[in-house]
Structures are given as C-alpha cells and as structure tokens.
Amino acid sequence: MAQKKYLFTPGPTPVPPQVLAAMAEPVVHHRSPDFKPIYERCLTRLREVYRTQRDVLLYTASGTGAFESAVANLVSPGEPHLVVSAGNFGERWAAMTAAYGADVDHLRYAWGETPDADDVRARLRERPAKAVWVVHSETSTGVVADVQALAAAAKEAGALVAVDAVSSLGAVPCETDAWGLDVVVSGSQKALMTPPGLGLCAVSAAASAATGSSPRFYFDWERTQKAQAKLDAAFTPPVSLVAGLDVALGLLLEEGLEAAFDRHVRLGRAARAGAKAMGLELFSPDEDRSAVVTAVRPPEGIDSSEVVKGLRDRFGITIAGGQGELQGKIFRLGHIGWFDVFDITTMLAAVESVLAELGAEIERGVAVTAALEAYEHQRVA
Ligand code: PLP
C-alpha cells in the first residue's frame, strides 16, 4: 500500500476534503456570473475572519508577496521605518524594507525572544518612524507576540502599524479594527486551510492615505481596491483557489472564531505537555498564546534534522526543522488550521519512536497520555 502522508508543518497545512472538492470543480471565468458570487462571499468572509470593515485585498502570491505589497505601497526611499524582529520572518521584513530604500531602524531581538511594547515605545521616542513592522506569530521560533500592545505603542507615537499575520490569522485572535492595525498580511496556506497561492492584505484608511513613491504596478493597492469594489478583479485571480478559500473560511466561521482560537490554545497545550512528558525542553514559550507552532529542542547529542528525516522516512510524517541559526537545534510541530488532538498524538507517538531509535532515553506512551489530558482542559476565558 502507498505510504500514508501526514502534513504537520506550520504551513502548508492539511486541507479539508470539502475545500479540495470545491477546488476540483470545473474552472469558471473570473468575469462571469459563475465566479462573482463566490468572489463576493469569499471577500465578505475574509472581512469577518480579519474582523475588519475594510477591504481585504487578494493577491495571487504567497504571504511574502502580499507583504511586499505593503512595503511597495508604504515605503518611500529615505523614509524612517521601524522593523521589530525576533526570528526569520522579522529579519525578512527588515531586508525587504531596506531593499525598497527605507531608512530602517531595526529593533532586533535574539531569535526566540518576545518583543516588548515598551522597547517599541522607547525606540520611537528616540527616532520617529512612518510605520512599525511587526510579526504576530514568528513561525521560526513559535513565539506569538502581543500585537495589541505593540500596535498601541506604535499608535501613541503616531506611526502606522503593519502586521505579519501569515501564520496567526484564524488560529489566534487578531482584531484588525479594534486594535487599530493598519496593515494585516496573511496567506491561504496556514490556519486558513487552503493550498498555498493566495496572499491577503487588509489596509486601513490611514494606510491607504499614506502610500508612498516606490514603483509598483501589480501590487498597487489602489488598483486592486478599485477592482475588488466592483467585483471585477484587476488581474486573473486563481479562481479555483478562491473557491477553495471561500469554503475553508465558511468552515472556520461555522466553527466560530472563538471556538477555533480555543481549539488552537488546547492543541498548543497538548503539544507542549507531550513534549515535556517525554523529557524534552521547549524552545517556544510555554504559554497559551503560543498556539501556532511548538518548537522543541531535541535531546543532547541529537541533531533535530535527524528527527525530521526519521519521521519522514519511517512514517511519512512531515514536520519542520529549525530555520536559519536554529537549523539542527529545534524541530517544530505545526498545529494550525485543520488539526485535532489526534494529529498531535500521532506526531508525539512518532517523535517518541524516532527519538528512541536515535538512542534517546524515552519513556514510551507518556507523551500521548499527557497530550490528551492537556487538551481536555477547557480554557477559562
Ligand atoms: N511570515 C510568517 C510568519 C510565515 O510563517 C511565513 C510562512 O512561511 C511567511 C511570512 C512567508 O509566507 P510565504 O512563504 O507564503 O511567502
């Protein structure tokens, strides 16, 4: 029998069968009545998931592409911008804003640290910035930042705030309007349970009014905004992906955002409890907010890449290794989107087997039991 494959990374993530079925429908024309109701419903549902009254712009791009739309629209050469980084994606945004000629003030934390709003406040007092660029869920480390507090610090100083919510939107609370987030970027392939290929970007009125002089065409916000307002996409959208995203958002909203957030909290608790029961050290914080990815250090003397390889070769399970400076040092268990506790127990049981084969002293079975127990405890909201 062909080996069963399990996708347990923090993106791409597993796609529910209803979404796959919608994507298997015959291709329709994007300017025809066959597509417009799907497009309209998808855009409406996106606003609900983003918790915004504003348009969410849809790009045929990965999350990085949608982020580049923000940089291309907001950054003018020579302008001061503050980028907050504590991992791989924050570093990417520092490099990208610099590539567009921004005068970048880089508030740089060690990978795995949690950015602090008071540091942002102090930095902006020293050097005002047009916008502050922050990462909500730093997928490379498992840290989920307090974006509400970071945004408040930016607002106090009169700066715009742009948020990378690529791996957080739909998994942990992200209140676009209530927290005054000017730009919120996400992607289809994470907690939104759709294959890769759609980049999303919510834009506030203040951000729309503050666009700069960098050259842009495909990623020009105004062009996409005007076209979406008429349900007439500026460029050919990936119609099958939009149909899939529409169904996925419907599933998420049917579950209810609060219920989905609660499920993710408990998935995170289960993953952490299991890892700790195995005697492993967590790299990501042991806190409910870190509900996207659980980053774990392998036992002394074992390279985490061997764990990733062992899981793939022995069981057809794909998890993520460490990125950049964390390569070989951590492995990451993703649990956003279409996940339940039995996905967590499957990962943990397999990690246990692979670590035992690699010579670690692991007590068999304890991780699964601990995970199931941790999952059962409902959050006291
Ligand atoms: N930001 C974060 C936090 C991510 O997890 C990812 C995913 O890889 C990205 C940005 C980049 O998204 P993409 O790979 O879709 O370009």
GROMACS .gro file of C-alpha atoms and ligand atoms in nm:
model
  397
    1MET     CA    1   0.000   0.000   0.000
    2ALA     CA    2   0.123   0.351  -0.074
    3GLN     CA    3   0.255   0.514   0.242
    4LYS     CA    4   0.011   0.749   0.411
    5LYS     CA    5   0.142   1.106   0.426
    6TYR     CA    6   0.092   1.337   0.719
    7LEU     CA    7   0.150   1.710   0.690
    8PHE     CA    8   0.228   1.851   1.033
    9THR     CA    9   0.412   2.170   0.941
   10PRO     CA   10   0.305   2.527   1.020
   11GLY     CA   11   0.236   2.579   0.650
   12PRO     CA   12   0.134   2.447   0.416
   13THR     CA   13  -0.120   2.271   0.635
   14PRO     CA   14  -0.372   1.993   0.573
   15VAL     CA   15  -0.667   2.092   0.354
   16PRO     CA   16  -1.017   1.963   0.445
   17PRO     CA   17  -1.187   1.744   0.183
   18GLN     CA   18  -1.469   1.998   0.132
   19VAL     CA   19  -1.209   2.254   0.026
   20LEU     CA   20  -1.037   2.009  -0.208
   21ALA     CA   21  -1.375   1.921  -0.358
   22ALA     CA   22  -1.455   2.288  -0.425
   23MET     CA   23  -1.121   2.326  -0.596
   24ALA     CA   24  -1.190   2.026  -0.817
   25GLU     CA   25  -1.499   2.192  -0.970
   26PRO     CA   26  -1.464   2.294  -1.336
   27VAL     CA   27  -1.277   2.619  -1.385
   28VAL     CA   28  -1.505   2.919  -1.434
   29HIS     CA   29  -1.436   3.256  -1.590
   30HIS     CA   30  -1.345   3.526  -1.342
   31ARG     CA   31  -1.567   3.792  -1.502
   32SER     CA   32  -1.870   3.567  -1.534
   33PRO     CA   33  -2.172   3.521  -1.306
   34ASP     CA   34  -2.029   3.176  -1.225
   35PHE     CA   35  -1.748   3.336  -1.027
   36LYS     CA   36  -1.878   3.664  -0.889
   37PRO     CA   37  -2.094   3.519  -0.608
   38ILE     CA   38  -1.801   3.302  -0.494
   39TYR     CA   39  -1.567   3.601  -0.508
   40GLU     CA   40  -1.808   3.824  -0.318
   41ARG     CA   41  -1.872   3.564  -0.048
   42CYS     CA   42  -1.502   3.495  -0.009
   43LEU     CA   43  -1.422   3.867   0.031
   44THR     CA   44  -1.705   3.907   0.283
   45ARG     CA   45  -1.591   3.606   0.484
   46LEU     CA   46  -1.236   3.738   0.479
   47ARG     CA   47  -1.354   4.060   0.642
   48GLU     CA   48  -1.524   3.854   0.912
   49VAL     CA   49  -1.215   3.647   0.980
   50TYR     CA   50  -0.996   3.958   0.982
   51ARG     CA   51  -1.253   4.136   1.197
   52THR     CA   52  -1.244   4.442   0.981
   53GLN     CA   53  -1.488   4.663   0.794
   54ARG     CA   54  -1.216   4.744   0.542
   55ASP     CA   55  -1.136   4.559   0.222
   56VAL     CA   56  -0.903   4.264   0.237
   57LEU     CA   57  -0.700   4.268  -0.081
   58LEU     CA   58  -0.645   3.937  -0.252
   59TYR     CA   59  -0.325   3.870  -0.446
   60THR     CA   60  -0.211   3.569  -0.642
   61ALA     CA   61   0.105   3.541  -0.437
   62SER     CA   62   0.245   3.377  -0.129
   63GLY     CA   63   0.240   3.562   0.204
   64THR     CA   64   0.572   3.725   0.117
   65GLY     CA   65   0.415   3.870  -0.198
   66ALA     CA   66   0.126   4.021  -0.003
   67PHE     CA   67   0.380   4.160   0.243
   68GLU     CA   68   0.573   4.311  -0.047
   69SER     CA   69   0.251   4.488  -0.148
   70ALA     CA   70   0.259   4.660   0.190
   71VAL     CA   71   0.623   4.757   0.155
   72ALA     CA   72   0.582   4.875  -0.205
   73ASN     CA   73   0.282   5.090  -0.111
   74LEU     CA   74   0.401   5.232   0.219
   75VAL     CA   75   0.777   5.276   0.186
   76SER     CA   76   0.938   5.567   0.003
   77PRO     CA   77   1.315   5.576  -0.030
   78GLY     CA   78   1.486   5.752   0.261
   79GLU     CA   79   1.184   5.739   0.493
   80PRO     CA   80   1.227   5.620   0.852
   81HIS     CA   81   1.065   5.285   0.937
   82LEU     CA   82   1.096   5.069   1.247
   83VAL     CA   83   1.116   4.692   1.198
   84VAL     CA   84   1.082   4.466   1.501
   85SER     CA   85   1.240   4.124   1.456
   86ALA     CA   86   1.290   3.818   1.675
   87GLY     CA   87   1.330   3.547   1.414
   88ASN     CA   88   1.343   3.457   1.048
   89PHE     CA   89   1.038   3.649   0.927
   90GLY     CA   90   1.116   3.970   1.111
   91GLU     CA   91   1.461   3.955   0.953
   92ARG     CA   92   1.295   3.915   0.613
   93TRP     CA   93   1.088   4.229   0.661
   94ALA     CA   94   1.395   4.426   0.770
   95ALA     CA   95   1.569   4.315   0.450
   96MET     CA   96   1.264   4.390   0.235
   97THR     CA   97   1.201   4.740   0.369
   98ALA     CA   98   1.574   4.812   0.325
   99ALA     CA   99   1.556   4.681  -0.033
  100TYR     CA  100   1.288   4.945  -0.101
  101GLY     CA  101   1.523   5.213   0.028
  102ALA     CA  102   1.370   5.270   0.373
  103ASP     CA  103   1.590   5.416   0.642
  104VAL     CA  104   1.539   5.115   0.867
  105ASP     CA  105   1.567   5.125   1.243
  106HIS     CA  106   1.590   4.758   1.334
  107LEU     CA  107   1.474   4.663   1.682
  108ARG     CA  108   1.633   4.322   1.681
  109TYR     CA  109   1.578   4.058   1.949
  110ALA     CA  110   1.753   3.723   1.976
  111TRP     CA  111   1.557   3.450   1.797
  112GLY     CA  112   1.301   3.313   2.039
  113GLU     CA  113   1.260   3.628   2.247
  114THR     CA  114   0.924   3.803   2.271
  115PRO     CA  115   0.912   4.166   2.151
  116ASP     CA  116   0.812   4.416   2.416
  117ALA     CA  117   0.585   4.717   2.364
  118ASP     CA  118   0.796   4.935   2.596
  119ASP     CA  119   1.102   4.876   2.378
  120VAL     CA  120   0.899   4.992   2.076
  121ARG     CA  121   0.785   5.298   2.269
  122ALA     CA  122   1.143   5.386   2.368
  123ARG     CA  123   1.273   5.334   2.014
  124LEU     CA  124   1.004   5.558   1.866
  125ARG     CA  125   1.080   5.828   2.122
  126GLU     CA  126   1.441   5.825   2.005
  127ARG     CA  127   1.357   5.806   1.638
  128PRO     CA  128   1.004   5.852   1.499
  129ALA     CA  129   0.901   5.624   1.214
  130LYS     CA  130   0.635   5.633   0.948
  131ALA     CA  131   0.541   5.271   1.019
  132VAL     CA  132   0.627   4.996   1.264
  133TRP     CA  133   0.653   4.648   1.111
  134VAL     CA  134   0.584   4.358   1.344
  135VAL     CA  135   0.534   3.983   1.326
  136HIS     CA  136   0.234   3.843   1.511
  137SER     CA  137   0.333   3.476   1.508
  138GLU     CA  138   0.706   3.426   1.444
  139THR     CA  139   0.676   3.080   1.289
  140SER     CA  140   1.050   3.019   1.306
  141THR     CA  141   1.051   3.027   1.687
  142GLY     CA  142   0.693   2.960   1.798
  143VAL     CA  143   0.660   3.298   1.971
  144VAL     CA  144   0.328   3.478   1.934
  145ALA     CA  145   0.373   3.845   2.019
  146ASP     CA  146   0.123   4.070   2.195
  147VAL     CA  147   0.034   4.258   1.878
  148GLN     CA  148  -0.233   4.463   2.050
  149ALA     CA  149   0.029   4.610   2.287
  150LEU     CA  150   0.287   4.659   2.011
  151ALA     CA  151   0.027   4.835   1.797
  152ALA     CA  152  -0.074   5.060   2.085
  153ALA     CA  153   0.289   5.168   2.128
  154ALA     CA  154   0.313   5.249   1.756
  155LYS     CA  155  -0.016   5.443   1.759
  156GLU     CA  156   0.089   5.652   2.061
  157ALA     CA  157   0.384   5.772   1.856
  158GLY     CA  158   0.166   5.845   1.554
  159ALA     CA  159   0.314   5.563   1.345
  160LEU     CA  160   0.126   5.322   1.124
  161VAL     CA  161   0.147   4.956   1.223
  162ALA     CA  162   0.190   4.673   0.973
  163VAL     CA  163   0.146   4.317   1.094
  164ASP     CA  164   0.266   3.987   0.954
  165ALA     CA  165  -0.025   3.761   1.049
  166VAL     CA  166   0.067   3.494   0.795
  167SER     CA  167   0.066   3.208   1.045
  168SER     CA  168  -0.166   3.360   1.306
  169LEU     CA  169  -0.482   3.469   1.126
  170GLY     CA  170  -0.758   3.222   1.204
  171ALA     CA  171  -0.557   3.048   1.479
  172VAL     CA  172  -0.513   3.316   1.745
  173PRO     CA  173  -0.708   3.640   1.798
  174CYS     CA  174  -0.620   3.916   1.553
  175GLU     CA  175  -0.855   4.212   1.585
  176THR     CA  176  -0.772   4.424   1.283
  177ASP     CA  177  -1.007   4.715   1.351
  178ALA     CA  178  -1.037   4.700   1.730
  179TRP     CA  179  -0.659   4.700   1.776
  180GLY     CA  180  -0.609   4.970   1.511
  181LEU     CA  181  -0.390   4.755   1.286
  182ASP     CA  182  -0.325   4.945   0.964
  183VAL     CA  183  -0.197   4.658   0.755
  184VAL     CA  184  -0.250   4.289   0.824
  185VAL     CA  185  -0.092   4.041   0.588
  186SER     CA  186  -0.176   3.673   0.568
  187GLY     CA  187  -0.170   3.375   0.335
  188SER     CA  188  -0.403   3.095   0.234
  189GLN     CA  189  -0.184   2.800   0.333
  190LYS     CA  190  -0.172   2.825   0.712
  191ALA     CA  191  -0.465   2.846   0.953
  192LEU     CA  192  -0.695   2.923   0.659
  193MET     CA  193  -0.675   2.558   0.547
  194THR     CA  194  -0.629   2.625   0.175
  195PRO     CA  195  -0.336   2.538  -0.053
  196PRO     CA  196  -0.059   2.798  -0.100
  197GLY     CA  197  -0.109   3.070  -0.358
  198LEU     CA  198  -0.326   3.348  -0.214
  199GLY     CA  199  -0.170   3.643  -0.033
  200LEU     CA  200  -0.404   3.863   0.170
  201CYS     CA  201  -0.365   4.218   0.287
  202ALA     CA  202  -0.608   4.428   0.492
  203VAL     CA  203  -0.544   4.801   0.458
  204SER     CA  204  -0.678   5.077   0.686
  205ALA     CA  205  -0.796   5.417   0.564
  206ALA     CA  206  -0.486   5.573   0.720
  207ALA     CA  207  -0.256   5.332   0.536
  208SER     CA  208  -0.441   5.389   0.207
  209ALA     CA  209  -0.391   5.761   0.253
  210ALA     CA  210  -0.021   5.723   0.331
  211THR     CA  211   0.103   5.546   0.020
  212GLY     CA  212   0.449   5.644  -0.098
  213SER     CA  213   0.652   5.684  -0.411
  214SER     CA  214   0.805   5.338  -0.463
  215PRO     CA  215   0.740   5.198  -0.810
  216ARG     CA  216   0.466   4.935  -0.820
  217PHE     CA  217   0.204   4.803  -1.059
  218TYR     CA  218   0.068   4.453  -0.986
  219PHE     CA  219   0.091   4.521  -0.614
  220ASP     CA  220  -0.053   4.873  -0.626
  221TRP     CA  221  -0.320   4.873  -0.354
  222GLU     CA  222  -0.543   5.129  -0.520
  223ARG     CA  223  -0.569   4.929  -0.841
  224THR     CA  224  -0.676   4.616  -0.653
  225GLN     CA  225  -0.905   4.808  -0.416
  226LYS     CA  226  -1.096   4.970  -0.703
  227ALA     CA  227  -1.130   4.644  -0.892
  228GLN     CA  228  -1.243   4.442  -0.589
  229ALA     CA  229  -1.504   4.707  -0.507
  230LYS     CA  230  -1.668   4.625  -0.843
  231LEU     CA  231  -1.609   4.250  -0.801
  232ASP     CA  232  -1.402   4.277  -1.113
  233ALA     CA  233  -1.053   4.151  -1.029
  234ALA     CA  234  -0.773   4.367  -1.165
  235PHE     CA  235  -0.591   4.057  -1.291
  236THR     CA  236  -0.697   3.697  -1.344
  237PRO     CA  237  -0.743   3.554  -0.994
  238PRO     CA  238  -0.672   3.185  -0.924
  239VAL     CA  239  -1.043   3.102  -0.941
  240SER     CA  240  -1.008   2.750  -0.801
  241LEU     CA  241  -0.808   2.871  -0.502
  242VAL     CA  242  -1.064   3.144  -0.433
  243ALA     CA  243  -1.339   2.879  -0.446
  244GLY     CA  244  -1.137   2.667  -0.201
  245LEU     CA  245  -1.068   2.959   0.032
  246ASP     CA  246  -1.436   3.051   0.031
  247VAL     CA  247  -1.529   2.703   0.156
  248ALA     CA  248  -1.244   2.697   0.409
  249LEU     CA  249  -1.348   3.033   0.554
  250GLY     CA  250  -1.706   2.904   0.570
  251LEU     CA  251  -1.584   2.607   0.776
  252LEU     CA  252  -1.388   2.834   1.008
  253LEU     CA  253  -1.682   3.069   1.060
  254GLU     CA  254  -1.918   2.777   1.110
  255GLU     CA  255  -1.693   2.651   1.390
  256GLY     CA  256  -1.683   3.009   1.520
  257LEU     CA  257  -1.365   3.212   1.554
  258GLU     CA  258  -1.366   3.198   1.934
  259ALA     CA  259  -1.411   2.820   1.927
  260ALA     CA  260  -1.127   2.793   1.675
  261PHE     CA  261  -0.899   3.007   1.895
  262ASP     CA  262  -0.987   2.791   2.194
  263ARG     CA  263  -0.912   2.473   1.996
  264HIS     CA  264  -0.573   2.613   1.899
  265VAL     CA  265  -0.492   2.702   2.260
  266ARG     CA  266  -0.567   2.345   2.360
  267LEU     CA  267  -0.372   2.199   2.067
  268GLY     CA  268  -0.073   2.404   2.179
  269ARG     CA  269  -0.116   2.287   2.537
  270ALA     CA  270  -0.134   1.927   2.421
  271ALA     CA  271   0.181   1.954   2.209
  272ARG     CA  272   0.377   2.119   2.490
  273ALA     CA  273   0.253   1.877   2.755
  274GLY     CA  274   0.352   1.583   2.533
  275ALA     CA  275   0.699   1.718   2.460
  276LYS     CA  276   0.762   1.789   2.827
  277ALA     CA  277   0.634   1.446   2.931
  278MET     CA  278   0.898   1.296   2.700
  279GLY     CA  279   1.158   1.492   2.895
  280LEU     CA  280   1.224   1.737   2.613
  281GLU     CA  281   1.295   2.105   2.655
  282LEU     CA  282   1.063   2.351   2.484
  283PHE     CA  283   1.217   2.624   2.274
  284SER     CA  284   0.892   2.815   2.220
  285PRO     CA  285   0.728   2.975   2.525
  286ASP     CA  286   0.518   2.754   2.748
  287GLU     CA  287   0.217   2.983   2.728
  288ASP     CA  288  -0.130   2.966   2.582
  289ARG     CA  289  -0.066   3.242   2.331
  290SER     CA  290   0.191   3.023   2.154
  291ALA     CA  291  -0.077   2.820   1.985
  292VAL     CA  292   0.063   2.811   1.631
  293VAL     CA  293   0.376   2.600   1.640
  294THR     CA  294   0.554   2.418   1.920
  295ALA     CA  295   0.930   2.437   1.888
  296VAL     CA  296   1.121   2.170   2.076
  297ARG     CA  297   1.489   2.108   2.143
  298PRO     CA  298   1.600   1.750   2.071
  299PRO     CA  299   1.782   1.559   2.346
  300GLU     CA  300   2.150   1.635   2.393
  301GLY     CA  301   2.361   1.492   2.113
  302ILE     CA  302   2.078   1.455   1.859
  303ASP     CA  303   2.057   1.689   1.560
  304SER     CA  304   1.696   1.796   1.503
  305SER     CA  305   1.735   1.739   1.128
  306GLU     CA  306   1.770   1.367   1.209
  307VAL     CA  307   1.434   1.376   1.385
  308VAL     CA  308   1.273   1.547   1.085
  309LYS     CA  309   1.429   1.293   0.846
  310GLY     CA  310   1.339   0.997   1.066
  311LEU     CA  311   0.975   1.099   1.080
  312ARG     CA  312   0.960   1.140   0.705
  313ASP     CA  313   1.144   0.820   0.615
  314ARG     CA  314   0.983   0.593   0.875
  315PHE     CA  315   0.629   0.725   0.892
  316GLY     CA  316   0.564   0.963   0.601
  317ILE     CA  317   0.525   1.247   0.854
  318THR     CA  318   0.647   1.593   0.761
  319ILE     CA  319   0.728   1.831   1.044
  320ALA     CA  320   0.953   2.137   1.024
  321GLY     CA  321   1.313   2.168   1.131
  322GLY     CA  322   1.486   2.482   1.255
  323GLN     CA  323   1.536   2.774   1.017
  324GLY     CA  324   1.847   2.988   0.986
  325GLU     CA  325   2.052   2.988   1.304
  326LEU     CA  326   1.817   2.731   1.460
  327GLN     CA  327   1.886   2.468   1.194
  328GLY     CA  328   1.967   2.136   1.364
  329LYS     CA  329   1.877   2.281   1.704
  330ILE     CA  330   1.498   2.261   1.714
  331PHE     CA  331   1.214   2.077   1.545
  332ARG     CA  332   0.875   2.240   1.505
  333LEU     CA  333   0.535   2.076   1.535
  334GLY     CA  334   0.275   2.280   1.349
  335HIS     CA  335  -0.085   2.280   1.468
  336ILE     CA  336  -0.282   2.546   1.286
  337GLY     CA  337  -0.587   2.503   1.072
  338TRP     CA  338  -0.744   2.163   1.019
  339PHE     CA  339  -0.593   1.992   1.325
  340ASP     CA  340  -0.740   1.800   1.613
  341VAL     CA  341  -0.586   1.637   1.918
  342PHE     CA  342  -0.529   1.308   1.738
  343ASP     CA  343  -0.298   1.484   1.495
  344ILE     CA  344  -0.098   1.591   1.799
  345THR     CA  345  -0.090   1.243   1.949
  346THR     CA  346   0.016   1.099   1.613
  347MET     CA  347   0.306   1.343   1.593
  348LEU     CA  348   0.410   1.278   1.951
  349ALA     CA  349   0.394   0.899   1.921
  350ALA     CA  350   0.607   0.914   1.607
  351VAL     CA  351   0.858   1.159   1.761
  352GLU     CA  352   0.886   0.920   2.056
  353SER     CA  353   0.966   0.625   1.826
  354VAL     CA  354   1.219   0.817   1.620
  355LEU     CA  355   1.396   0.959   1.925
  356ALA     CA  356   1.415   0.612   2.080
  357GLU     CA  357   1.567   0.481   1.756
  358LEU     CA  358   1.818   0.764   1.765
  359GLY     CA  359   1.928   0.645   2.109
  360ALA     CA  360   1.738   0.884   2.339
  361GLU     CA  361   1.601   0.752   2.664
  362ILE     CA  362   1.231   0.798   2.623
  363GLU     CA  363   0.956   0.651   2.834
  364ARG     CA  364   0.707   0.519   2.580
  365GLY     CA  365   0.345   0.631   2.586
  366VAL     CA  366   0.367   0.915   2.836
  367ALA     CA  367   0.355   1.191   2.576
  368VAL     CA  368   0.027   1.076   2.427
  369THR     CA  369  -0.137   1.048   2.767
  370ALA     CA  370  -0.014   1.391   2.874
  371ALA     CA  371  -0.131   1.547   2.547
  372LEU     CA  372  -0.480   1.402   2.573
  373GLU     CA  373  -0.512   1.524   2.930
  374ALA     CA  374  -0.388   1.875   2.847
  375TYR     CA  375  -0.629   1.902   2.555
  376GLU     CA  376  -0.930   1.821   2.768
  377HIS     CA  377  -0.887   2.120   2.998
  378GLN     CA  378  -1.101   2.400   2.858
  379ARG     CA  379  -0.967   2.750   2.866
  380VAL     CA  380  -1.110   2.963   3.146
  381ALA     CA  381  -1.172   3.272   2.935
  382PLP     N1  382   0.559   3.524   0.777
  382PLP     C1  383   0.538   3.417   0.855
  382PLP     C2  384   0.518   3.438   0.999
  382PLP     C3  385   0.535   3.289   0.800
  382PLP     O1  386   0.515   3.182   0.876
  382PLP     C4  387   0.554   3.274   0.661
  382PLP     C5  388   0.548   3.140   0.604
  382PLP     O2  389   0.631   3.080   0.552
  382PLP     C6  390   0.578   3.389   0.584
  382PLP     C7  391   0.577   3.512   0.646
  382PLP     C8  392   0.604   3.383   0.440
  382PLP     O3  393   0.494   3.337   0.372
  382PLP     P1  394   0.510   3.269   0.230
  382PLP     O4  395   0.601   3.150   0.250
  382PLP     O5  396   0.369   3.232   0.198
  382PLP     O6  397   0.567   3.369   0.139
   0.00000   0.00000   0.00000
